[in-house]
Every structure is written in C-alpha cells, then in structure tokens.
Amino acid sequence: MAIETAKKKFHLIAWLKGKGKSGQIDDGFVTRADFEARLRNIHNALGFDLFGETSFQHGIAHSAYEAQPKLPRYGPSMSDAWSVFQSAIRNVRGPNSLQVVDQIVSEDILTHAVTFGSPHSNFVSRSSLGYALEAKDMELRPEPLTHGRARVVFGNGSEGDETQVERLGSLGYREANWTLEIENHKGEREIRTPRLNSDGQLLEDYLVVSNVPNMCSSETEACLRARAALKQLVNGPREERQTEAYQRERDRLVAASDDSRIKRVLIVGGLHGPGTSAARAVFGEDDALDRLVREVREHGLEGRSWQAVYKVGRVERKTMVDRIRDVPDLNSVDQIPQIFPFDN
C-alpha cells in the first residue's frame, strides 16, 4: 500500500452486532447494578455508548510500511489494546456479540468508533484530530470547518539517527522519536519526548486517549457544516431575520446540527507501541477506568471532546513468543491522567 496516496483508509477489525443491551456479567466480585452504573459513567464521559453501535479499527499509516510493505496490517501493541475492549464487550454483551472482520476499507464511518494508534499510524486518528493525511507531515491543518483546537499536539519527532528509536526483532527498522507538545491550563507549552538509552532503546513512552468527533463520517461533517452555517445565519443582517425564508432555513439548520447526528471516535494511541499497549492498564482495570471517568467529570467534560495523557514511566525489552518486543511496565503507567479539553 502506498501510504502517500491513501485517503482515510483504515483496517476494520470488528463491529457490534445490533444495538443490544448489557448481558449477564461474569464477575462474582461486582454486582450487576454496580457494573451497569460504571458503564453509564463511561457512556457519559464519552458522549456515546461504547457497547452500542460501534466499530473498531486499527491504523495502517505506520512509517515502517514504506521500508517493509509486507509487514502485518497492525502490530502486537495495537492487538494488546484491542484485546481489552474485545474481552469487555464479550463479557458484557455475550460471546457472540462481535462481528470480527479483517479488511482494509476506505468508506464512510456511520457508527461511533474506537480506533487504535496515534495520528502517526492511523488515518482515522489523523483526520479526526485535524492533521494532514500525508504520512510524513504531522502539521495541524486548520480549516473553516473545525470542530476544536487540540491542546495535546503530536509532533514529527527529532531529526537525525542519534534521536531515532531502534525497533528490533522481526521488524528491524528505525523511526523518529515522536514528541508531544502540550499546552497546560496556564497557556504554557511543553515538549515531551520519551527517553532513550545510548543505543536508541525506548525507556519510556506516552499514551494519549482522545474523545472527539469522528471526521471520517459524512454525518459528522454534515452536522458541523450545518452548525457553521447556522452561526453565520443568525449573525446576518437584522432585516433578513424577519423573513419566512430565514425562519425555514434556521429551522432546517437547527435540525441538521443536532448533537445526535455527530458520530464520535475514541482514539487510543501511544507515541510508540508500548504507549498503545499500555491501554491495558487504563481500560483493563476498573479502578483506572473509574479514575479516568472521574477526572473527565471533574473537568466538566462529560459528553464533550477531551484528551487524556498518561506517562508510561518504564519500557522493557523482552523476548515474547518468537519476537523481541518493547513492552510497558503496566505498574509504571500514571494512575491519574492529565485531562485537557479539545477546545471549541
């Protein structure tokens, strides 16, 4: 696949069968009422039902594809992140609730979505967070139709081999040491770059969880365009606002810009593989998930767009099955994330 010419493609891995409701909970330590209350909190934080009409994707824009086009469509770190959601859904909705697929598609995403991988490796992430689709350009591209301003910005990484990450094992390629640029609540900007050892081995990483409108959905785009048109209409000349034509157009745009038309996407992606894999420490543990929901609520961002940043304080190189992998020490993942609004 030539990623220079790819347009919002993604690797569809699964979707939920039908709308359905929570099924029997196989957990002797949590009552059904407690578990459903926790799910409602998650839904409120996201602004959509994670266990409703949702599709799941992996990214296919990774820099390694240029050097080794025969790589698998997604790596083990993305599989780690997906496995947590897969287990939870089958536990809550039942073992046959997922339709698992394996295909590269380029089409309208007419469901809410969960996608794995940062904008460096995922076209859905790249489009929804406002970046250009070109593989090597992580510059934000502001457009008239904008749904927010990111305070957590993914950078291109440092220049030169001495600042590149050595990826060993079956892959054997080098990639930039990607950076985060974060604007804190005081308006101050900070660059965060994962530490490497002298051989280029990754020693730490960052996981970013983003909850934003899904800009790979025509329904979302149409809704946001209607909002922009409505804003322009109501700020028009006073005399025009007295006409029947104005009233009809205003009513049409109000209906077209209803929140229910917006499809949302939960983006789970690290700067590197270990960061993505660390999603197991966030979404696989009830206490950690409760803390995320609580932080979102305390920042007044329930149902709105937000980003959460977790530092993965320790990355270890291990031989796992038949390959060498850089994996996160899950005990080193931040207990409480930093929460940032995706400002409108």
CSV table of C-alpha atoms in Angstrom, one decimal:
chain,number,residue,atom,x,y,z
A,1,MET,CA,0.0,0.0,0.0
A,2,ALA,CA,1.4,3.4,-1.0
A,3,ILE,CA,0.6,5.5,2.0
A,4,GLU,CA,1.3,8.7,0.2
A,5,THR,CA,-1.8,8.2,-1.9
A,6,ALA,CA,-4.0,6.7,0.9
A,7,LYS,CA,-7.2,8.6,1.8
A,8,LYS,CA,-8.7,8.0,5.2
A,9,LYS,CA,-8.2,4.2,4.9
A,10,PHE,CA,-8.4,2.0,7.9
A,11,HIS,CA,-8.2,-1.6,8.9
A,12,LEU,CA,-11.7,-2.6,10.1
A,13,ILE,CA,-11.4,-5.3,12.7
A,14,ALA,CA,-14.9,-5.6,14.3
A,15,TRP,CA,-18.3,-4.1,14.9
A,16,LEU,CA,-21.0,-4.8,17.4
A,17,LYS,CA,-24.0,-6.9,16.2
A,18,GLY,CA,-27.2,-4.9,16.6
A,19,LYS,CA,-27.9,-2.4,19.4
A,20,GLY,CA,-28.4,-4.9,22.2
A,21,LYS,CA,-28.1,-4.3,25.9
A,22,SER,CA,-25.8,-5.5,28.6
A,23,GLY,CA,-26.0,-9.2,29.1
A,24,GLN,CA,-25.0,-11.4,32.1
A,25,ILE,CA,-22.0,-10.2,33.9
A,26,ASP,CA,-19.5,-12.9,34.7
A,27,ASP,CA,-17.9,-11.3,37.7
A,28,GLY,CA,-18.5,-12.6,41.2
A,29,PHE,CA,-16.9,-9.6,42.8
A,30,VAL,CA,-19.1,-6.9,41.2
A,31,THR,CA,-22.8,-6.7,41.4
A,32,ARG,CA,-24.8,-6.3,38.2
A,33,ALA,CA,-26.1,-2.9,39.4
A,34,ASP,CA,-22.6,-1.7,40.2
A,35,PHE,CA,-21.3,-2.8,36.8
A,36,GLU,CA,-24.1,-1.1,34.9
A,37,ALA,CA,-23.6,2.1,36.9
A,38,ARG,CA,-19.9,2.1,35.9
A,39,LEU,CA,-20.9,1.6,32.2
A,40,ARG,CA,-23.3,4.5,32.4
A,41,ASN,CA,-20.4,6.7,33.7
A,42,ILE,CA,-18.2,5.6,30.8
A,43,HIS,CA,-21.0,6.4,28.3
A,44,ASN,CA,-21.5,9.9,29.9
A,45,ALA,CA,-17.7,10.6,29.7
A,46,LEU,CA,-17.6,9.6,26.0
A,47,GLY,CA,-20.8,11.0,24.8
A,48,PHE,CA,-21.7,7.7,23.1
A,49,ASP,CA,-22.5,4.1,24.1
A,50,LEU,CA,-19.3,2.1,23.9
A,51,PHE,CA,-21.4,-1.1,23.9
A,52,GLY,CA,-23.9,0.2,21.3
A,53,GLU,CA,-23.5,0.7,17.5
A,54,THR,CA,-19.7,0.9,17.5
A,55,SER,CA,-17.0,-0.1,15.0
A,56,PHE,CA,-13.3,-0.9,15.9
A,57,GLN,CA,-10.3,-0.2,13.7
A,58,HIS,CA,-6.5,-0.3,13.7
A,59,GLY,CA,-4.3,2.2,12.0
A,60,ILE,CA,-2.5,1.4,8.7
A,61,ALA,CA,-0.3,4.5,8.2
A,62,HIS,CA,2.8,3.4,10.1
A,63,SER,CA,6.1,4.7,8.9
A,64,ALA,CA,7.5,1.2,8.8
A,65,TYR,CA,5.3,0.4,5.8
A,66,GLU,CA,7.5,2.4,3.5
A,67,ALA,CA,10.5,0.3,4.3
A,68,GLN,CA,8.8,-3.0,4.7
A,69,PRO,CA,5.5,-3.1,2.8
A,70,LYS,CA,4.9,-6.8,3.7
A,71,LEU,CA,4.5,-6.0,7.4
A,72,PRO,CA,1.3,-7.2,9.1
A,73,ARG,CA,-1.5,-4.7,8.9
A,74,TYR,CA,-1.1,-4.0,12.6
A,75,GLY,CA,1.3,-4.8,15.3
A,76,PRO,CA,1.2,-6.6,18.7
A,77,SER,CA,0.8,-3.3,20.6
A,78,MET,CA,-2.4,-2.5,18.8
A,79,SER,CA,-3.6,-6.1,19.4
A,80,ASP,CA,-2.9,-5.6,23.1
A,81,ALA,CA,-5.1,-2.5,23.2
A,82,TRP,CA,-7.9,-4.1,21.2
A,83,SER,CA,-7.9,-7.3,23.3
A,84,VAL,CA,-9.1,-5.3,26.4
A,85,PHE,CA,-12.1,-3.9,24.5
A,86,GLN,CA,-12.8,-7.3,22.9
A,87,SER,CA,-12.8,-9.1,26.3
A,88,ALA,CA,-15.0,-6.4,27.9
A,89,ILE,CA,-17.6,-6.4,25.1
A,90,ARG,CA,-17.9,-10.2,25.1
A,91,ASN,CA,-18.2,-10.2,28.9
A,92,VAL,CA,-20.9,-7.5,28.9
A,93,ARG,CA,-22.8,-8.3,25.6
A,94,GLY,CA,-22.1,-12.0,25.3
A,95,PRO,CA,-19.6,-14.1,23.4
A,96,ASN,CA,-21.3,-13.8,20.0
A,97,SER,CA,-21.8,-10.0,20.2
A,98,LEU,CA,-18.9,-9.1,17.9
A,99,GLN,CA,-18.7,-9.4,14.2
A,100,VAL,CA,-14.9,-9.8,13.6
A,101,VAL,CA,-13.6,-8.9,10.2
A,102,ASP,CA,-10.2,-8.4,8.6
A,103,GLN,CA,-10.2,-5.9,5.7
A,104,ILE,CA,-8.8,-2.6,4.6
A,105,VAL,CA,-11.6,-0.2,3.8
A,106,SER,CA,-12.0,3.4,2.6
A,107,GLU,CA,-15.6,4.3,3.3
A,108,ASP,CA,-18.0,6.4,5.4
A,109,ILE,CA,-17.9,5.5,9.1
A,110,LEU,CA,-21.6,5.7,10.0
A,111,THR,CA,-21.1,4.4,13.5
A,112,HIS,CA,-19.3,5.7,16.6
A,113,ALA,CA,-15.8,4.2,16.6
A,114,VAL,CA,-12.9,3.1,18.7
A,115,THR,CA,-9.6,3.3,16.8
A,116,PHE,CA,-6.1,2.2,17.9
A,117,GLY,CA,-3.0,4.1,17.1
A,118,SER,CA,-1.8,7.7,17.2
A,119,PRO,CA,-2.0,10.1,14.1
A,120,HIS,CA,1.5,8.8,13.2
A,121,SER,CA,0.0,5.4,12.4
A,122,ASN,CA,-3.7,5.8,11.8
A,123,PHE,CA,-5.7,7.8,9.2
A,124,VAL,CA,-8.9,7.9,11.3
A,125,SER,CA,-6.9,9.5,14.1
A,126,ARG,CA,-5.1,11.8,11.8
A,127,SER,CA,-8.3,13.1,10.2
A,128,SER,CA,-10.3,13.4,13.4
A,129,LEU,CA,-7.5,15.3,15.2
A,130,GLY,CA,-7.1,17.7,12.4
A,131,TYR,CA,-3.8,16.6,10.8
A,132,ALA,CA,-2.9,16.4,7.1
A,133,LEU,CA,-3.2,12.9,5.7
A,134,GLU,CA,0.3,12.9,4.2
A,135,ALA,CA,2.4,10.3,6.1
A,136,LYS,CA,5.4,12.5,7.0
A,137,ASP,CA,3.5,15.7,7.8
A,138,MET,CA,2.1,16.0,11.3
A,139,GLU,CA,1.2,19.6,10.9
A,140,LEU,CA,-2.2,20.6,12.1
A,141,ARG,CA,-4.3,21.9,9.1
A,142,PRO,CA,-6.9,24.3,10.3
A,143,GLU,CA,-9.9,24.5,8.1
A,144,PRO,CA,-13.1,26.6,8.1
A,145,LEU,CA,-14.9,23.5,9.3
A,146,THR,CA,-13.2,22.9,12.5
A,147,HIS,CA,-14.5,21.0,15.5
A,148,GLY,CA,-11.9,22.0,18.1
A,149,ARG,CA,-8.4,23.0,18.9
A,150,ALA,CA,-6.1,20.4,20.3
A,151,ARG,CA,-4.0,21.2,23.4
A,152,VAL,CA,-2.1,18.0,23.0
A,153,VAL,CA,-0.3,18.1,19.7
A,154,PHE,CA,1.6,15.2,18.1
A,155,GLY,CA,5.0,16.3,16.7
A,156,ASN,CA,7.1,15.0,13.8
A,157,GLY,CA,9.9,13.8,16.2
A,158,SER,CA,13.6,14.7,16.4
A,159,GLU,CA,15.9,14.8,13.4
A,160,GLY,CA,18.9,12.6,12.9
A,161,ASP,CA,19.7,8.9,13.7
A,162,GLU,CA,21.0,9.7,17.2
A,163,THR,CA,17.4,10.6,18.2
A,164,GLN,CA,15.7,7.8,16.5
A,165,VAL,CA,14.2,4.7,18.2
A,166,GLU,CA,15.7,1.4,17.2
A,167,ARG,CA,13.0,-1.1,16.7
A,168,LEU,CA,14.4,-4.6,16.9
A,169,GLY,CA,13.2,-8.2,16.4
A,170,SER,CA,11.2,-9.2,13.4
A,171,LEU,CA,10.6,-5.6,12.3
A,172,GLY,CA,14.1,-4.2,12.4
A,173,TYR,CA,13.5,-0.6,11.4
A,174,ARG,CA,14.2,2.8,12.8
A,175,GLU,CA,11.6,5.5,13.5
A,176,ALA,CA,11.6,9.0,14.8
A,177,ASN,CA,11.3,9.6,18.5
A,178,TRP,CA,7.9,11.2,18.3
A,179,THR,CA,7.1,14.1,20.6
A,180,LEU,CA,4.1,15.7,22.3
A,181,GLU,CA,3.6,19.4,22.6
A,182,ILE,CA,1.2,20.1,25.4
A,183,GLU,CA,-0.5,23.4,26.4
A,184,ASN,CA,-1.3,23.4,30.0
A,185,HIS,CA,-4.1,25.2,31.8
A,186,LYS,CA,-2.0,28.4,32.2
A,187,GLY,CA,-1.4,28.6,28.4
A,188,GLU,CA,2.2,27.4,28.8
A,189,ARG,CA,3.6,25.0,26.2
A,190,GLU,CA,5.8,22.0,27.0
A,191,ILE,CA,7.5,19.5,24.7
A,192,ARG,CA,7.6,15.9,26.0
A,193,THR,CA,10.0,13.4,24.4
A,194,PRO,CA,10.4,9.8,25.5
A,195,ARG,CA,13.8,9.0,26.9
A,196,LEU,CA,16.1,6.6,25.0
A,197,ASN,CA,19.3,4.8,26.1
A,198,SER,CA,22.6,5.3,24.2
A,199,ASP,CA,21.6,2.5,21.8
A,200,GLY,CA,18.3,4.1,20.9
A,201,GLN,CA,16.3,1.7,23.0
A,202,LEU,CA,13.0,3.2,24.3
A,203,LEU,CA,13.0,3.7,28.1
A,204,GLU,CA,9.6,5.4,28.5
A,205,ASP,CA,6.5,6.4,26.4
A,206,TYR,CA,3.2,8.3,26.5
A,207,LEU,CA,-0.3,7.1,25.9
A,208,VAL,CA,-2.9,9.7,24.6
A,209,VAL,CA,-6.6,8.9,24.8
A,210,SER,CA,-8.7,11.3,22.7
A,211,ASN,CA,-12.5,11.6,22.5
A,212,VAL,CA,-13.5,13.7,19.6
A,213,PRO,CA,-16.0,13.9,16.7
A,214,ASN,CA,-15.3,11.3,14.0
A,215,MET,CA,-14.3,13.3,11.0
A,216,CYS,CA,-14.3,10.2,8.8
A,217,SER,CA,-18.1,10.2,9.0
A,218,SER,CA,-20.2,12.2,6.4
A,219,GLU,CA,-22.9,12.6,9.1
A,220,THR,CA,-20.5,14.3,11.4
A,221,GLU,CA,-19.2,16.6,8.7
A,222,ALA,CA,-22.8,17.5,7.6
A,223,CYS,CA,-23.7,18.3,11.2
A,224,LEU,CA,-20.7,20.5,11.7
A,225,ARG,CA,-21.2,22.3,8.4
A,226,ALA,CA,-24.8,23.0,9.5
A,227,ARG,CA,-23.6,24.4,12.8
A,228,ALA,CA,-21.2,26.7,11.0
A,229,ALA,CA,-24.0,27.8,8.6
A,230,LEU,CA,-26.4,28.4,11.4
A,231,LYS,CA,-23.9,30.6,13.2
A,232,GLN,CA,-23.4,32.6,10.1
A,233,LEU,CA,-27.1,32.9,9.5
A,234,VAL,CA,-28.1,34.2,13.0
A,235,ASN,CA,-25.3,36.8,12.8
A,236,GLY,CA,-26.6,38.1,9.5
A,237,PRO,CA,-28.4,41.4,8.8
A,238,ARG,CA,-31.3,42.1,11.2
A,239,GLU,CA,-33.8,42.7,8.4
A,240,GLU,CA,-33.2,39.3,6.9
A,241,ARG,CA,-34.0,37.6,10.2
A,242,GLN,CA,-37.7,38.8,10.0
A,243,THR,CA,-38.5,36.8,6.8
A,244,GLU,CA,-40.2,33.4,6.4
A,245,ALA,CA,-37.3,32.2,4.3
A,246,TYR,CA,-34.9,32.9,7.2
A,247,GLN,CA,-37.2,31.0,9.6
A,248,ARG,CA,-37.4,28.0,7.4
A,249,GLU,CA,-33.6,27.9,6.8
A,250,ARG,CA,-32.9,28.4,10.5
A,251,ASP,CA,-35.3,25.5,11.5
A,252,ARG,CA,-33.6,23.3,8.9
A,253,LEU,CA,-30.1,24.1,10.1
A,254,VAL,CA,-31.1,23.6,13.8
A,255,ALA,CA,-32.4,20.1,13.0
A,256,ALA,CA,-29.3,19.3,10.9
A,257,SER,CA,-26.9,20.4,13.7
A,258,ASP,CA,-28.5,18.3,16.4
A,259,ASP,CA,-25.8,16.6,18.6
A,260,SER,CA,-27.3,13.1,17.9
A,261,ARG,CA,-26.1,13.4,14.3
A,262,ILE,CA,-22.5,13.5,15.3
A,263,LYS,CA,-20.5,10.3,15.4
A,264,ARG,CA,-17.7,10.2,17.9
A,265,VAL,CA,-14.4,8.4,17.9
A,266,LEU,CA,-12.3,7.2,20.9
A,267,ILE,CA,-8.6,7.3,19.8
A,268,VAL,CA,-6.3,5.1,21.8
A,269,GLY,CA,-2.7,5.6,20.8
A,270,GLY,CA,0.8,5.9,22.2
A,271,LEU,CA,3.8,7.8,20.7
A,272,HIS,CA,5.3,4.3,20.2
A,273,GLY,CA,4.0,0.8,20.5
A,274,PRO,CA,4.5,0.5,24.3
A,275,GLY,CA,2.3,3.5,24.8
A,276,THR,CA,-0.5,2.0,22.8
A,277,SER,CA,-0.1,-1.3,24.6
A,278,ALA,CA,-0.4,0.5,28.0
A,279,ALA,CA,-4.1,0.9,27.3
A,280,ARG,CA,-4.4,-2.4,29.1
A,281,ALA,CA,-3.6,-0.5,32.3
A,282,VAL,CA,-6.3,2.0,31.7
A,283,PHE,CA,-9.2,0.1,30.1
A,284,GLY,CA,-8.5,-3.3,31.6
A,285,GLU,CA,-8.6,-2.2,35.3
A,286,ASP,CA,-11.9,-1.0,36.9
A,287,ASP,CA,-10.1,1.4,39.3
A,288,ALA,CA,-8.1,3.1,36.5
A,289,LEU,CA,-11.2,3.4,34.3
A,290,ASP,CA,-13.1,4.9,37.2
A,291,ARG,CA,-10.3,7.4,37.7
A,292,LEU,CA,-10.4,8.5,34.1
A,293,VAL,CA,-14.2,9.0,34.2
A,294,ARG,CA,-13.9,10.9,37.5
A,295,GLU,CA,-11.2,13.2,36.0
A,296,VAL,CA,-13.3,13.9,32.9
A,297,ARG,CA,-16.3,14.7,35.1
A,298,GLU,CA,-14.3,17.0,37.4
A,299,HIS,CA,-13.1,18.9,34.4
A,300,GLY,CA,-16.7,19.4,33.3
A,301,LEU,CA,-16.0,17.5,30.0
A,302,GLU,CA,-18.6,14.7,30.1
A,303,GLY,CA,-20.0,14.2,26.6
A,304,ARG,CA,-17.6,16.8,25.2
A,305,SER,CA,-14.3,16.5,23.4
A,306,TRP,CA,-11.2,15.8,25.6
A,307,GLN,CA,-7.8,14.3,25.6
A,308,ALA,CA,-6.1,12.3,28.4
A,309,VAL,CA,-2.3,11.9,28.7
A,310,TYR,CA,-0.7,9.1,30.6
A,311,LYS,CA,3.1,8.7,31.1
A,312,VAL,CA,4.4,5.2,30.8
A,313,GLY,CA,7.4,5.5,33.1
A,314,ARG,CA,9.2,2.3,32.2
A,315,VAL,CA,9.5,0.4,29.0
A,316,GLU,CA,11.3,-3.0,29.0
A,317,ARG,CA,12.7,-5.1,26.1
A,318,LYS,CA,11.6,-8.7,26.3
A,319,THR,CA,11.5,-11.8,24.2
A,320,MET,CA,7.9,-12.8,23.8
A,321,VAL,CA,6.9,-15.9,21.9
A,322,ASP,CA,9.0,-15.6,18.8
A,323,ARG,CA,9.9,-11.9,18.8
A,324,ILE,CA,11.7,-9.2,20.7
A,325,ARG,CA,9.3,-6.5,21.9
A,326,ASP,CA,9.5,-3.2,23.8
A,327,VAL,CA,6.6,-3.5,26.3
A,328,PRO,CA,5.3,-1.2,29.0
A,329,ASP,CA,5.7,-2.0,32.7
A,330,LEU,CA,2.0,-1.6,33.5
A,331,ASN,CA,2.8,-0.7,37.1
A,332,SER,CA,4.6,2.4,35.8
A,333,VAL,CA,1.6,3.9,34.0
A,334,ASP,CA,0.2,7.1,35.5
A,335,GLN,CA,-2.6,6.3,38.0
A,336,ILE,CA,-4.3,9.7,37.3
A,337,PRO,CA,-4.1,11.1,33.7
A,338,GLN,CA,-3.8,14.8,32.7
A,339,ILE,CA,-7.0,15.9,31.2
A,340,PHE,CA,-7.2,18.6,28.5
A,341,PRO,CA,-10.3,20.0,26.7
A,342,PHE,CA,-10.3,19.8,22.9
A,343,ASP,CA,-11.3,23.4,22.8
A,344,ASN,CA,-14.1,24.7,20.5
